Coordinates of C-alpha atoms in Angstrom, one line a residue:
M1237 CA 0.0 0.0 0.0
S1238 CA 1.5 3.3 -1.1
D1239 CA 1.9 6.1 1.5
S1240 CA 2.0 8.8 -1.1
F1241 CA -0.6 11.6 -1.0
T1242 CA -3.7 11.4 -3.2
T1243 CA -6.5 13.9 -3.5
R1244 CA -9.0 11.4 -2.1
P1245 CA -8.8 7.8 -1.0
E1246 CA -8.9 4.8 -3.4
L1247 CA -12.2 3.4 -2.2
R1248 CA -12.4 -0.3 -1.3
G1249 CA -15.4 -2.4 -0.5
T1250 CA -17.4 -5.6 -1.2
F1251 CA -21.0 -4.5 -1.8
G1252 CA -20.8 -2.1 -4.8
V1253 CA -18.8 0.8 -6.3
V1254 CA -19.6 3.7 -8.6
S1255 CA -17.5 6.4 -10.1
S1256 CA -18.7 9.2 -12.4
T1257 CA -18.1 12.7 -13.5
H1258 CA -20.7 14.2 -11.1
W1259 CA -21.3 13.4 -7.4
L1260 CA -25.1 13.4 -7.8
A1261 CA -25.0 10.7 -10.5
S1262 CA -22.6 8.6 -8.4
Q1263 CA -24.9 8.9 -5.4
V1264 CA -28.0 8.1 -7.4
A1265 CA -26.4 5.0 -8.9
M1266 CA -25.2 3.9 -5.5
S1267 CA -28.7 4.4 -4.1
V1268 CA -30.0 2.0 -6.7
L1269 CA -27.5 -0.7 -5.6
E1270 CA -28.5 -0.1 -2.0
R1271 CA -32.2 -0.7 -2.8
G1272 CA -31.5 -4.0 -4.6
G1273 CA -30.9 -2.9 -8.1
N1274 CA -28.0 -4.4 -10.1
A1275 CA -25.2 -2.6 -11.9
Y1276 CA -27.3 -2.1 -15.0
D1277 CA -30.2 -0.5 -13.2
A1278 CA -27.8 1.7 -11.3
A1279 CA -25.9 2.8 -14.4
V1280 CA -29.1 3.7 -16.2
A1281 CA -30.4 5.8 -13.3
G1282 CA -27.0 7.5 -13.0
G1283 CA -26.9 8.1 -16.8
F1284 CA -30.3 9.8 -16.8
T1285 CA -29.2 11.9 -13.8
L1286 CA -26.1 13.0 -15.7
Q1287 CA -28.4 14.3 -18.5
V1288 CA -30.0 16.7 -16.0
V1289 CA -27.1 17.8 -13.8
E1290 CA -24.4 18.0 -16.6
P1291 CA -26.5 19.5 -19.4
H1292 CA -23.5 21.3 -20.8
L1293 CA -21.8 17.9 -21.5
N1294 CA -24.7 15.6 -22.4
G1295 CA -28.5 15.5 -22.6
P1296 CA -31.5 13.4 -23.4
G1297 CA -30.9 14.0 -27.1
G1298 CA -27.3 12.7 -27.1
E1299 CA -25.6 9.4 -27.5
V1300 CA -23.8 6.8 -25.4
P1301 CA -21.5 3.8 -26.1
I1302 CA -21.6 1.2 -23.3
L1303 CA -19.4 -1.7 -22.3
I1304 CA -20.7 -4.4 -20.0
W1305 CA -19.4 -7.5 -18.3
D1306 CA -22.3 -9.8 -17.4
E1307 CA -21.5 -12.2 -14.6
R1308 CA -24.2 -14.7 -15.5
E1309 CA -23.3 -14.8 -19.2
Q1310 CA -19.5 -14.6 -18.4
R1311 CA -18.9 -12.3 -21.4
M1312 CA -18.3 -8.7 -22.4
R1313 CA -20.6 -6.9 -24.8
A1314 CA -20.6 -3.5 -26.4
I1315 CA -23.9 -1.5 -26.8
C1316 CA -23.9 1.1 -29.6
G1317 CA -25.9 4.1 -28.7
Q1318 CA -24.4 6.1 -31.5
G1319 CA -27.1 7.0 -34.0
G1320 CA -26.6 7.3 -37.8
A1321 CA -26.9 10.0 -40.3
P1322 CA -30.4 11.1 -41.5
A1323 CA -31.6 9.8 -44.9
L1324 CA -31.4 13.3 -46.2
A1325 CA -27.8 13.8 -45.1
T1326 CA -25.6 13.3 -48.2
P1327 CA -22.4 14.9 -49.3
A1328 CA -24.3 16.3 -52.3
A1329 CA -26.9 18.0 -50.0
F1330 CA -24.2 19.8 -48.0
R1331 CA -22.2 20.8 -51.1
A1332 CA -25.4 22.3 -52.5
L1333 CA -25.4 24.5 -49.4
G1334 CA -21.9 25.7 -50.4
V1335 CA -20.1 24.1 -47.4
E1336 CA -17.0 21.9 -47.4
Q1337 CA -17.6 20.8 -43.8
I1338 CA -20.7 20.0 -41.8
P1339 CA -21.3 22.8 -39.2
G1340 CA -20.6 22.1 -35.6
I1341 CA -23.8 23.7 -34.2
G1342 CA -27.4 24.1 -35.2
L1343 CA -29.7 21.6 -36.9
L1344 CA -27.7 20.4 -39.8
P1345 CA -25.2 18.2 -37.9
A1346 CA -27.9 16.0 -36.1
T1347 CA -27.7 12.3 -36.0
V1348 CA -30.4 10.0 -34.6
P1349 CA -30.2 10.6 -30.8
G1350 CA -29.1 7.1 -29.5
A1351 CA -28.6 7.5 -25.8
F1352 CA -32.2 6.7 -24.8
G1353 CA -32.2 3.6 -27.0
A1354 CA -29.0 2.3 -25.6
W1355 CA -29.8 2.9 -21.9
L1356 CA -33.2 1.2 -22.4
A1357 CA -31.8 -1.7 -24.3
M1358 CA -29.4 -2.4 -21.4
L1359 CA -32.2 -1.9 -18.8
R1360 CA -34.5 -4.2 -20.7
D1361 CA -32.0 -7.0 -21.4
Y1362 CA -29.9 -6.9 -18.2
G1363 CA -31.6 -4.8 -15.6
T1364 CA -34.3 -5.6 -13.1
W1365 CA -36.0 -2.3 -12.4
E1366 CA -39.0 -0.6 -14.1
L1367 CA -38.1 2.3 -16.3
A1368 CA -40.2 4.7 -14.2
D1369 CA -38.1 3.8 -11.1
V1370 CA -34.7 4.4 -12.8
L1371 CA -36.1 7.7 -14.3
A1372 CA -37.4 8.9 -10.9
P1373 CA -34.2 10.6 -9.7
A1374 CA -33.6 12.5 -12.9
I1375 CA -37.2 13.6 -13.0
A1376 CA -37.0 14.8 -9.5
Y1377 CA -33.9 16.9 -10.1
A1378 CA -35.3 18.3 -13.3
R1379 CA -38.7 19.1 -11.7
D1380 CA -37.6 20.2 -8.2
G1381 CA -34.2 21.6 -8.9
F1382 CA -30.5 20.8 -8.8
P1383 CA -27.4 22.8 -7.9
L1384 CA -25.6 24.2 -10.9
V1385 CA -21.8 23.6 -11.3
P1386 CA -19.8 26.5 -12.5
R1387 CA -19.3 25.2 -16.0
V1388 CA -23.0 25.1 -16.7
V1389 CA -23.1 28.9 -16.0
Q1390 CA -20.0 29.3 -18.2
A1391 CA -21.7 27.4 -21.0
I1392 CA -24.8 29.6 -20.9
T1393 CA -22.7 32.8 -20.6
A1394 CA -20.8 31.9 -23.7
V1395 CA -24.0 31.6 -25.8
Q1396 CA -26.4 33.9 -24.1
D1397 CA -26.5 36.4 -27.0
L1398 CA -27.2 33.5 -29.4
F1399 CA -30.0 32.3 -27.2
R1400 CA -31.6 35.7 -26.9
S1401 CA -31.4 36.6 -30.6
E1402 CA -31.7 33.3 -32.4
W1403 CA -32.2 30.2 -30.3
T1404 CA -35.1 31.4 -28.3
T1405 CA -36.3 27.9 -27.4
S1406 CA -33.0 27.4 -25.6
A1407 CA -33.4 30.8 -23.8
D1408 CA -36.7 29.6 -22.5
V1409 CA -35.0 26.5 -20.9
W1410 CA -31.7 28.0 -19.7
M1411 CA -32.5 31.7 -19.2
P1412 CA -36.2 31.4 -18.1
D1413 CA -36.1 34.9 -16.5
G1414 CA -34.1 36.4 -19.3
T1415 CA -30.7 36.3 -17.5
V1416 CA -27.9 33.8 -17.1
P1417 CA -28.5 31.7 -14.0
T1418 CA -26.2 32.0 -11.0
L1419 CA -24.6 29.4 -8.8
D1420 CA -27.0 30.2 -5.9
G1421 CA -30.1 28.1 -5.2
L1422 CA -31.5 25.4 -7.5
F1423 CA -32.1 25.3 -11.2
R1424 CA -35.1 23.5 -12.8
T1425 CA -35.7 22.1 -16.2
P1426 CA -39.5 21.5 -16.1
A1427 CA -39.8 20.6 -19.8
I1428 CA -37.4 17.7 -19.5
A1429 CA -39.2 16.6 -16.3
A1430 CA -42.5 16.7 -18.2
T1431 CA -41.1 14.7 -21.1
Y1432 CA -39.7 11.9 -18.9
T1433 CA -42.8 11.9 -16.7
R1434 CA -45.0 11.4 -19.7
I1435 CA -42.9 8.5 -20.8
A1436 CA -42.8 7.0 -17.3
E1437 CA -46.6 7.3 -16.9
E1438 CA -47.5 5.9 -20.3
T1439 CA -45.0 3.1 -19.9
N1440 CA -46.5 2.1 -16.5
N1441 CA -50.0 2.1 -18.0
A1442 CA -49.0 -0.1 -21.0
G1443 CA -49.4 -3.4 -19.2
G1444 CA -47.6 -6.6 -20.2
T1445 CA -44.2 -7.6 -19.1
R1446 CA -41.4 -5.3 -17.8
E1447 CA -39.6 -5.9 -21.1
S1448 CA -42.6 -5.0 -23.2
R1449 CA -43.2 -1.9 -21.2
I1450 CA -39.6 -0.8 -21.9
D1451 CA -40.2 -1.5 -25.6
H1452 CA -43.3 0.7 -25.4
A1453 CA -41.1 3.5 -24.0
L1454 CA -38.7 3.1 -26.9
S1455 CA -41.7 3.4 -29.3
L1456 CA -42.7 6.7 -27.6
W1457 CA -39.3 8.0 -28.2
Y1458 CA -38.4 6.8 -31.6
S1459 CA -41.8 6.7 -33.4
G1460 CA -44.1 8.5 -31.0
F1461 CA -44.5 12.0 -29.5
V1462 CA -40.7 12.6 -29.0
S1463 CA -39.7 11.8 -32.6
Q1464 CA -42.8 13.8 -33.9
A1465 CA -41.7 16.9 -31.9
I1466 CA -38.2 16.6 -33.3
D1467 CA -39.5 16.1 -36.8
D1468 CA -41.7 19.2 -36.6
F1469 CA -38.9 21.4 -35.4
Y1470 CA -36.2 20.1 -37.7
R1471 CA -38.5 20.2 -40.7
H1472 CA -39.8 23.7 -40.2
A1473 CA -37.5 25.8 -38.1
A1474 CA -34.7 27.7 -39.8
I1475 CA -31.8 28.0 -37.3
R1476 CA -28.5 30.0 -37.5
D1477 CA -25.3 28.0 -37.4
T1478 CA -21.6 28.5 -38.0
T1479 CA -22.1 29.1 -41.7
G1480 CA -23.7 32.4 -40.7
E1481 CA -26.9 31.4 -42.4
R1482 CA -30.2 29.9 -41.2
H1483 CA -30.9 26.3 -42.2
T1484 CA -33.7 23.8 -41.5
G1485 CA -32.6 20.4 -40.3
L1486 CA -32.4 17.0 -42.0
L1487 CA -33.4 14.7 -39.2
R1488 CA -36.9 13.1 -39.6
R1489 CA -39.2 10.9 -37.6
E1490 CA -38.5 8.1 -40.1
D1491 CA -34.8 8.2 -39.3
M1492 CA -35.6 7.7 -35.7
A1493 CA -38.2 5.0 -36.2
D1494 CA -35.7 2.9 -38.3
W1495 CA -32.9 3.0 -35.7
R1496 CA -32.2 0.5 -32.9
A1497 CA -29.3 0.3 -30.4
T1498 CA -27.2 -2.7 -31.3
Y1499 CA -24.9 -5.2 -29.5
D1500 CA -21.6 -6.3 -30.7
T1501 CA -18.4 -8.0 -29.4
P1502 CA -15.8 -5.5 -28.1
V1503 CA -12.4 -5.3 -29.8
T1504 CA -9.6 -6.5 -27.6
T1505 CA -5.8 -6.8 -27.3
E1506 CA -3.5 -8.5 -24.9
F1507 CA -1.1 -6.4 -22.8
G1508 CA 0.8 -8.5 -20.2
R1509 CA -1.6 -9.8 -17.7
Y1510 CA -4.4 -7.7 -19.2
T1511 CA -7.0 -8.2 -21.9
V1512 CA -8.2 -4.7 -22.8
A1513 CA -11.5 -4.1 -24.5
K1514 CA -12.9 -1.2 -26.5
C1515 CA -15.8 -0.5 -28.8
G1516 CA -15.3 -1.1 -32.5
A1517 CA -14.1 1.2 -35.3
W1518 CA -17.4 3.1 -35.2
S1519 CA -15.7 4.7 -32.2
Q1520 CA -12.1 5.9 -31.7
G1521 CA -11.6 3.1 -29.1
P1522 CA -9.2 0.9 -31.1
V1523 CA -6.6 3.7 -31.0
F1524 CA -6.2 2.8 -27.3
L1525 CA -5.4 -0.8 -28.3
Q1526 CA -3.1 0.3 -31.1
Q1527 CA -1.1 2.4 -28.7
L1528 CA -0.8 -0.5 -26.2
N1529 CA 0.4 -2.8 -29.1
L1530 CA 3.0 -0.2 -30.1
L1531 CA 4.2 0.1 -26.5
K1532 CA 4.4 -3.6 -25.6
H1533 CA 8.1 -3.7 -26.2
A1534 CA 9.0 -0.1 -25.3
G1535 CA 10.4 -0.9 -21.9
L1536 CA 8.0 1.3 -20.1
D1537 CA 8.0 -0.9 -17.0
R1538 CA 11.6 0.3 -16.3
L1539 CA 10.7 4.0 -16.5
A1540 CA 9.3 6.4 -14.0
P1541 CA 5.8 7.6 -15.1
D1542 CA 6.8 11.2 -15.1
S1543 CA 10.2 10.6 -16.9
P1544 CA 10.9 12.1 -20.3
A1545 CA 11.3 8.7 -21.9
F1546 CA 8.0 7.4 -20.6
V1547 CA 6.1 10.4 -21.8
H1548 CA 8.0 10.6 -25.2
R1549 CA 7.4 7.0 -26.1
I1550 CA 3.7 7.1 -25.3
V1551 CA 3.3 10.4 -27.2
E1552 CA 5.0 9.1 -30.3
A1553 CA 2.8 5.9 -30.2
T1554 CA -0.3 8.2 -29.9
K1555 CA 0.7 10.1 -33.0
L1556 CA 1.0 6.9 -35.1
A1557 CA -2.3 5.5 -33.8
F1558 CA -4.3 8.7 -34.4
S1559 CA -2.9 9.0 -37.9
D1560 CA -4.3 5.5 -38.5
R1561 CA -7.6 6.6 -37.0
L1562 CA -7.9 9.3 -39.6
A1563 CA -6.9 7.0 -42.5
W1564 CA -8.8 3.8 -41.6
Y1565 CA -11.6 4.2 -39.1
G1566 CA -15.3 4.3 -40.0
D1567 CA -18.6 2.6 -39.6
P1568 CA -17.8 -1.1 -40.3
D1569 CA -21.4 -1.6 -41.6
F1570 CA -20.5 0.7 -44.5
V1571 CA -16.7 0.4 -45.1
E1572 CA -14.1 -2.2 -44.7
V1573 CA -11.9 -1.3 -41.7
P1574 CA -8.7 -3.4 -41.6
L1575 CA -8.9 -3.8 -37.9
T1576 CA -7.3 -7.2 -37.8
D1577 CA -4.2 -5.9 -39.6
L1578 CA -4.1 -2.7 -37.6
L1579 CA -4.0 -4.7 -34.4
S1580 CA -1.7 -7.4 -35.6
D1581 CA 1.7 -8.0 -33.9
A1582 CA 3.5 -7.7 -37.2
Y1583 CA 2.0 -4.3 -38.1
S1584 CA 2.5 -3.0 -34.6
R1585 CA 6.2 -4.0 -34.6
E1586 CA 6.6 -2.3 -38.0
R1587 CA 4.9 0.9 -36.7
A1588 CA 6.8 0.9 -33.4
A1589 CA 10.1 0.9 -35.3
L1590 CA 9.1 4.4 -36.4
I1591 CA 9.4 5.7 -32.9
G1592 CA 12.8 7.4 -32.5
Q1593 CA 14.5 9.7 -30.1
A1594 CA 13.1 12.9 -31.7
A1595 CA 9.5 14.1 -31.8
S1596 CA 7.7 13.4 -35.1
T1597 CA 6.4 16.5 -36.8
V1598 CA 4.3 14.8 -39.5
M1599 CA 1.3 12.5 -39.7
R1600 CA 2.3 9.0 -40.7
P1601 CA -0.7 6.7 -41.4
G1602 CA 0.3 3.2 -42.0
S1603 CA -0.5 0.7 -44.8
P1604 CA -2.1 -2.3 -43.0
G1605 CA -2.1 -5.3 -45.3
G1606 CA -0.4 -3.3 -48.0
R1607 CA -3.4 -0.9 -48.4
A1608 CA -2.6 2.7 -49.4
P1609 CA -4.0 5.3 -46.9
R1610 CA -6.3 8.0 -48.2
L1611 CA -6.8 11.2 -46.2
P1612 CA -9.4 13.9 -46.5
D1613 CA -8.5 17.4 -47.6
L1614 CA -7.3 18.9 -44.4
E1615 CA -7.0 22.4 -45.9
A1616 CA -10.8 22.5 -46.0
A1617 CA -10.7 23.4 -42.3
V1618 CA -8.7 26.5 -43.0
R1619 CA -11.0 27.7 -45.8
T1620 CA -14.1 26.9 -43.7
L1621 CA -12.9 28.7 -40.6
A1622 CA -12.1 31.8 -42.6
A1623 CA -15.6 32.0 -44.0
S1624 CA -17.6 31.0 -40.8
D1625 CA -19.4 32.8 -38.0
T1626 CA -17.8 31.6 -34.8
R1627 CA -19.2 34.2 -32.4
F1628 CA -21.4 31.6 -30.5
G1629 CA -19.3 28.5 -30.4
V1630 CA -17.8 25.9 -32.7
G1631 CA -18.1 22.1 -32.6
E1632 CA -17.5 21.2 -29.0
P1633 CA -19.3 22.7 -26.1
T1634 CA -17.7 26.0 -25.3
F1635 CA -17.5 27.8 -22.0
A1636 CA -16.9 31.5 -21.2
P1637 CA -15.1 31.9 -17.9
L1638 CA -16.9 33.2 -14.9
P1639 CA -16.2 36.8 -13.7
P1640 CA -14.2 38.9 -14.0
A1641 CA -16.7 39.7 -16.8
E1642 CA -14.2 41.4 -19.1
W1643 CA -12.8 37.9 -19.9
V1644 CA -16.0 36.8 -21.6
K1645 CA -15.4 38.9 -24.7
R1646 CA -12.0 37.4 -25.3
E1647 CA -11.7 33.9 -24.1
V1648 CA -13.7 30.7 -24.2
F1649 CA -12.9 27.2 -22.9
V1650 CA -13.6 24.0 -24.7
G1651 CA -15.6 21.4 -22.9
D1652 CA -15.9 17.6 -22.9
T1653 CA -18.4 15.0 -21.9
C1654 CA -19.4 12.5 -19.1
H1655 CA -18.6 9.0 -17.8
I1656 CA -20.0 6.5 -15.3
D1657 CA -18.7 3.1 -14.1
V1658 CA -20.6 0.7 -11.9
I1659 CA -19.7 -2.7 -10.4
D1660 CA -22.2 -4.5 -8.2
A1661 CA -21.9 -7.2 -5.5
H1662 CA -22.6 -9.9 -8.1
G1663 CA -19.6 -8.8 -10.2
N1664 CA -21.6 -7.2 -13.1
M1665 CA -19.7 -4.3 -14.6
V1666 CA -20.7 -1.2 -16.7
A1667 CA -18.6 1.5 -18.3
A1668 CA -20.5 4.2 -20.3
T1669 CA -19.5 7.5 -21.8
P1670 CA -22.7 9.6 -22.5
S1671 CA -22.3 12.8 -24.5
G1672 CA -24.0 15.0 -27.1
G1673 CA -27.1 17.0 -27.0
W1674 CA -25.2 19.8 -25.1
L1675 CA -27.2 22.8 -24.3
S1676 CA -25.0 24.9 -26.6
S1677 CA -24.9 22.4 -29.5
S1678 CA -28.3 23.0 -31.0
P1679 CA -31.5 24.8 -30.0
A1680 CA -33.8 23.1 -27.5
V1681 CA -36.7 21.3 -29.2
P1682 CA -40.0 23.0 -28.3
G1683 CA -42.1 21.0 -25.8
L1684 CA -39.3 18.6 -25.0
G1685 CA -36.8 20.9 -23.4
F1686 CA -33.6 19.4 -24.7
S1687 CA -31.1 19.7 -27.6
I1688 CA -30.2 17.1 -30.2
T1689 CA -26.7 15.7 -30.8
T1690 CA -24.5 17.4 -33.4
R1691 CA -22.2 14.3 -33.9
L1692 CA -22.5 14.5 -37.7
Q1693 CA -19.7 17.1 -37.6
M1694 CA -17.3 14.2 -37.2
T1695 CA -17.9 13.0 -40.8
W1696 CA -16.1 14.1 -43.9
L1697 CA -17.6 15.1 -47.3
D1698 CA -14.5 13.9 -49.2
D1699 CA -15.1 11.0 -51.6
G1700 CA -13.4 7.7 -50.9
V1701 CA -12.4 8.2 -47.2
P1702 CA -13.8 5.8 -44.7
G1703 CA -15.3 8.5 -42.6
Q1704 CA -17.3 10.0 -45.5
L1705 CA -20.9 11.0 -44.7
Q1706 CA -23.6 8.5 -45.9
P1707 CA -27.2 8.2 -44.9
G1708 CA -27.6 5.8 -42.0
K1709 CA -23.9 5.6 -41.4
R1710 CA -22.5 6.3 -37.9
P1711 CA -19.9 9.0 -37.4
S1712 CA -16.7 7.6 -35.8
T1713 CA -17.5 9.0 -32.3
T1714 CA -14.7 10.0 -29.9
L1715 CA -16.7 8.4 -27.1
S1716 CA -14.7 5.5 -25.7
P1717 CA -15.5 3.5 -22.6
G1718 CA -13.0 0.9 -21.6
M1719 CA -12.9 -2.5 -19.8
A1720 CA -10.1 -4.9 -19.0
L1721 CA -9.7 -8.5 -17.8
R1722 CA -6.7 -9.4 -15.6
D1723 CA -5.3 -12.9 -15.7
G1724 CA -8.4 -13.8 -17.7
L1725 CA -10.8 -12.5 -15.1
P1726 CA -13.0 -9.4 -15.3
Y1727 CA -11.2 -6.5 -13.6
M1728 CA -11.6 -2.9 -14.6
A1729 CA -14.3 -0.5 -16.0
F1730 CA -13.0 2.9 -16.8
G1731 CA -13.2 5.9 -19.1
T1732 CA -13.1 9.7 -19.3
P1733 CA -14.6 12.7 -21.1
G1734 CA -12.3 14.6 -23.3
G1735 CA -13.0 14.2 -27.1
D1736 CA -9.8 13.4 -28.8
Q1737 CA -8.0 13.2 -25.5
Q1738 CA -10.1 10.3 -24.2
D1739 CA -7.9 7.5 -25.6
Q1740 CA -4.8 9.5 -24.5
W1741 CA -5.5 10.3 -20.9
T1742 CA -6.7 6.8 -20.2
V1743 CA -3.7 5.2 -21.9
S1744 CA -1.2 6.9 -19.5
F1745 CA -3.5 6.2 -16.6
F1746 CA -3.7 2.5 -17.4
L1747 CA 0.0 2.2 -17.9
R1748 CA 0.7 4.0 -14.6
H1749 CA -1.5 1.4 -12.9
A1750 CA -0.7 -1.7 -14.9
L1751 CA 3.1 -1.2 -15.2
G1752 CA 3.9 1.4 -12.6
G1753 CA 2.0 -0.2 -9.7
M1754 CA 0.1 2.9 -8.8
N1755 CA -3.3 2.4 -7.1
L1756 CA -6.3 3.7 -9.0
Q1757 CA -6.4 7.1 -7.3
E1758 CA -2.6 7.6 -7.6
A1759 CA -2.8 6.8 -11.3
I1760 CA -5.6 9.3 -11.8
D1761 CA -3.9 12.1 -9.8
A1762 CA -0.5 11.8 -11.4
P1763 CA 0.6 14.6 -13.8
S1764 CA -0.8 14.0 -17.2
W1765 CA -0.7 15.3 -20.8
H1766 CA -2.2 15.0 -24.3
V1767 CA -0.9 15.6 -27.8
D1768 CA -2.5 17.3 -30.7
H1769 CA -1.2 15.7 -33.9
A1770 CA -4.2 15.2 -36.2
P1771 CA -7.3 17.1 -37.4
G1772 CA -9.7 17.6 -34.5
S1773 CA -12.8 15.5 -34.5
F1774 CA -15.0 18.5 -33.9
W1775 CA -15.7 21.4 -36.3
P1776 CA -13.8 23.0 -37.9
R1777 CA -11.4 20.1 -37.7
T1778 CA -8.3 22.1 -37.9
T1779 CA -5.0 20.2 -37.9
V1780 CA -2.3 20.9 -35.2
L1781 CA 0.9 18.8 -35.3
N1782 CA 3.3 18.0 -32.5
R1783 CA 1.7 20.1 -29.8
L1784 CA 2.2 18.5 -26.4
S1785 CA 0.2 19.9 -23.5
V1786 CA 1.4 19.0 -20.1
E1787 CA 0.2 19.9 -16.6
S1788 CA 2.5 22.3 -14.8
R1789 CA 3.0 19.6 -12.1
M1790 CA 5.1 17.7 -14.6
P1791 CA 8.7 17.9 -13.4
L1792 CA 10.6 20.8 -15.0
A1793 CA 13.4 18.4 -16.0
T1794 CA 10.9 16.3 -18.0
Q1795 CA 9.4 19.4 -19.6
D1796 CA 12.9 20.6 -20.7
A1797 CA 13.9 17.1 -22.0
L1798 CA 10.7 16.9 -24.1
R1799 CA 11.4 20.3 -25.6
A1800 CA 14.9 19.2 -26.4
A1801 CA 13.5 16.1 -28.2
G1802 CA 11.5 18.4 -30.4
H1803 CA 8.1 18.4 -28.8
D1804 CA 6.2 21.7 -28.9
V1805 CA 5.5 21.7 -25.2
K1806 CA 2.6 23.8 -23.9
V1807 CA 2.2 24.0 -20.1
G1808 CA -1.3 24.1 -18.7
G1809 CA -2.7 24.4 -15.2
P1810 CA -1.6 22.0 -12.5
W1811 CA -4.9 20.0 -12.8
S1812 CA -5.8 20.5 -16.4
E1813 CA -5.4 17.1 -18.1
G1814 CA -7.7 14.2 -17.5
R1815 CA -11.3 13.4 -16.2
I1816 CA -10.9 9.7 -15.4
S1817 CA -13.4 7.5 -13.5
V1818 CA -12.6 3.9 -12.7
C1819 CA -13.9 0.8 -10.8
T1820 CA -12.3 -2.6 -10.4
R1821 CA -13.1 -6.0 -9.0
E1822 CA -10.8 -8.8 -8.0
P1823 CA -11.1 -12.2 -6.2
V1824 CA -9.6 -12.5 -2.7
A1825 CA -8.2 -15.4 -0.8
G1826 CA -10.8 -17.4 1.0
G1827 CA -13.6 -16.3 -1.3
G1828 CA -15.4 -13.1 -2.0
R1829 CA -14.5 -10.1 -4.1
L1830 CA -12.8 -6.9 -3.4
L1831 CA -14.1 -3.8 -5.2
R1832 CA -12.2 -0.6 -5.7
A1833 CA -12.9 2.8 -7.2
G1834 CA -11.2 6.1 -8.0
A1835 CA -12.5 9.4 -9.4
N1836 CA -11.1 12.5 -11.0
P1837 CA -10.4 15.5 -8.8
R1838 CA -9.9 17.9 -11.7
G1839 CA -12.9 20.3 -12.0
M1840 CA -14.1 19.3 -8.5
Q1841 CA -17.1 17.3 -9.8
G1842 CA -16.1 13.7 -10.2
Y1843 CA -16.9 11.4 -7.4
A1844 CA -16.6 7.8 -6.4
V1845 CA -18.7 6.0 -3.8
G1846 CA -18.9 2.5 -2.5
R1847 CA -18.9 0.2 0.4

């Protein structure tokens, strides 16, 4: 047991553990476990709570990928809650509008909102509670009020002029008295409460089995009153976006009615004692696995986790993996993704040989199986940005700082998303990364009280690239929950917000724990970093190369050595890199199971609970 200081204890228990990006969601999920629910019931209740209390980072109209380990079935599964592109969304349709890139905000970048479908699929197939019961905490917070965290106020501050002048339906939700809310008191979102209350009541009155009642709720959302309200708004409202023009949306009721959350087998790789699992190439998850494969023979176990060599080798592996993401990842239902070759030992060794002593300053996608990579036109971002209206945000949620007020006019901060992990006493595990439908991403749908995801901005219009927009096709989401076995037994559920940083922060965290022997909280707290070395996933998708952002707590000698190796080192705040949540389970001598949990201290929202 280490005696080093951590910001909070690594929790240990036997009954159940939860870790998430907001203390209220963690406590809600734990309360479900305490009242007899399993990990799936708890995760769904926590997930719906996150939609209410972190509205700047996710919402009812967003998406969620989920990884589960089911103790009864003795297997891992991935649940895809990433919706596809509307039928009307084609490259030709966007070119006809005179744009080279899909806008980051407004109605045009909508995909089918998949979070509701994914949460309910898991609840129906693996949970035990009624939908009304898991919705009850979220409904109560939305109806009766919840305390705002500073970044919600920052998010509304950043777009208040847009809400007043253009997105008046959002002003009705987030500025009900005409002003930006304060951190004092409680904030209410009655329209969201009413939407979920109607679903809960109609579901309870539907009769039949628990499973059929959940299916009825799904029909209310995807072919009933929710989808009809979305269709009416997206078909008829003309909304201003980053083009500087007003556009109606492309999402229709038929798109939603045709969509279902799906199950698939996670993609895995072996790393020492560990089998690490991620969602497929419809997400960025495999870049985590590619980095581990490149680093298997890098001698990291002999290096201190804040040493220049440790950071440099991981950063260079990250650059190679993310170059492959750009060249090869896409929805495998629409394009051939050479994932077997990308994760093969031969390819990984070939790519690892490219890691030298100096920082790479160019993107170097590989040629798995001899295939030639094809990249989109990265200069389109420069042309798009020059011709766009960026006064009210870009592609990710943006946050104006709190007072002093003079900052508001000259600085915004980019946001991220949410995460929740749960392990119950039976050993069932859930890792989920909900996002999308941010309050600043698109205007609130009248009558529903929430925004719709803008994930379509992660597609390309270029012909012949795997990420090209196609009707029904899923954008390659950045959302990336993780799971790991240890010595063949289920061990870890983990993840983080952070867009393109998700499969960077978690890689260094995992290596600090798996190789460096740090406990969960030590590995979370340790100084971290990320590299920008590819086009961003969010509009306007500008390309930055060889920029390494490190926390100021990183040793000065390490910072100097990284600069000497050619890295463009940018020093951020002492607690600026990482948002990780994690839970683990392990057998103990004499029988039983020890559960552990850790949570992110950065931003002072993340919280782990358990006993």
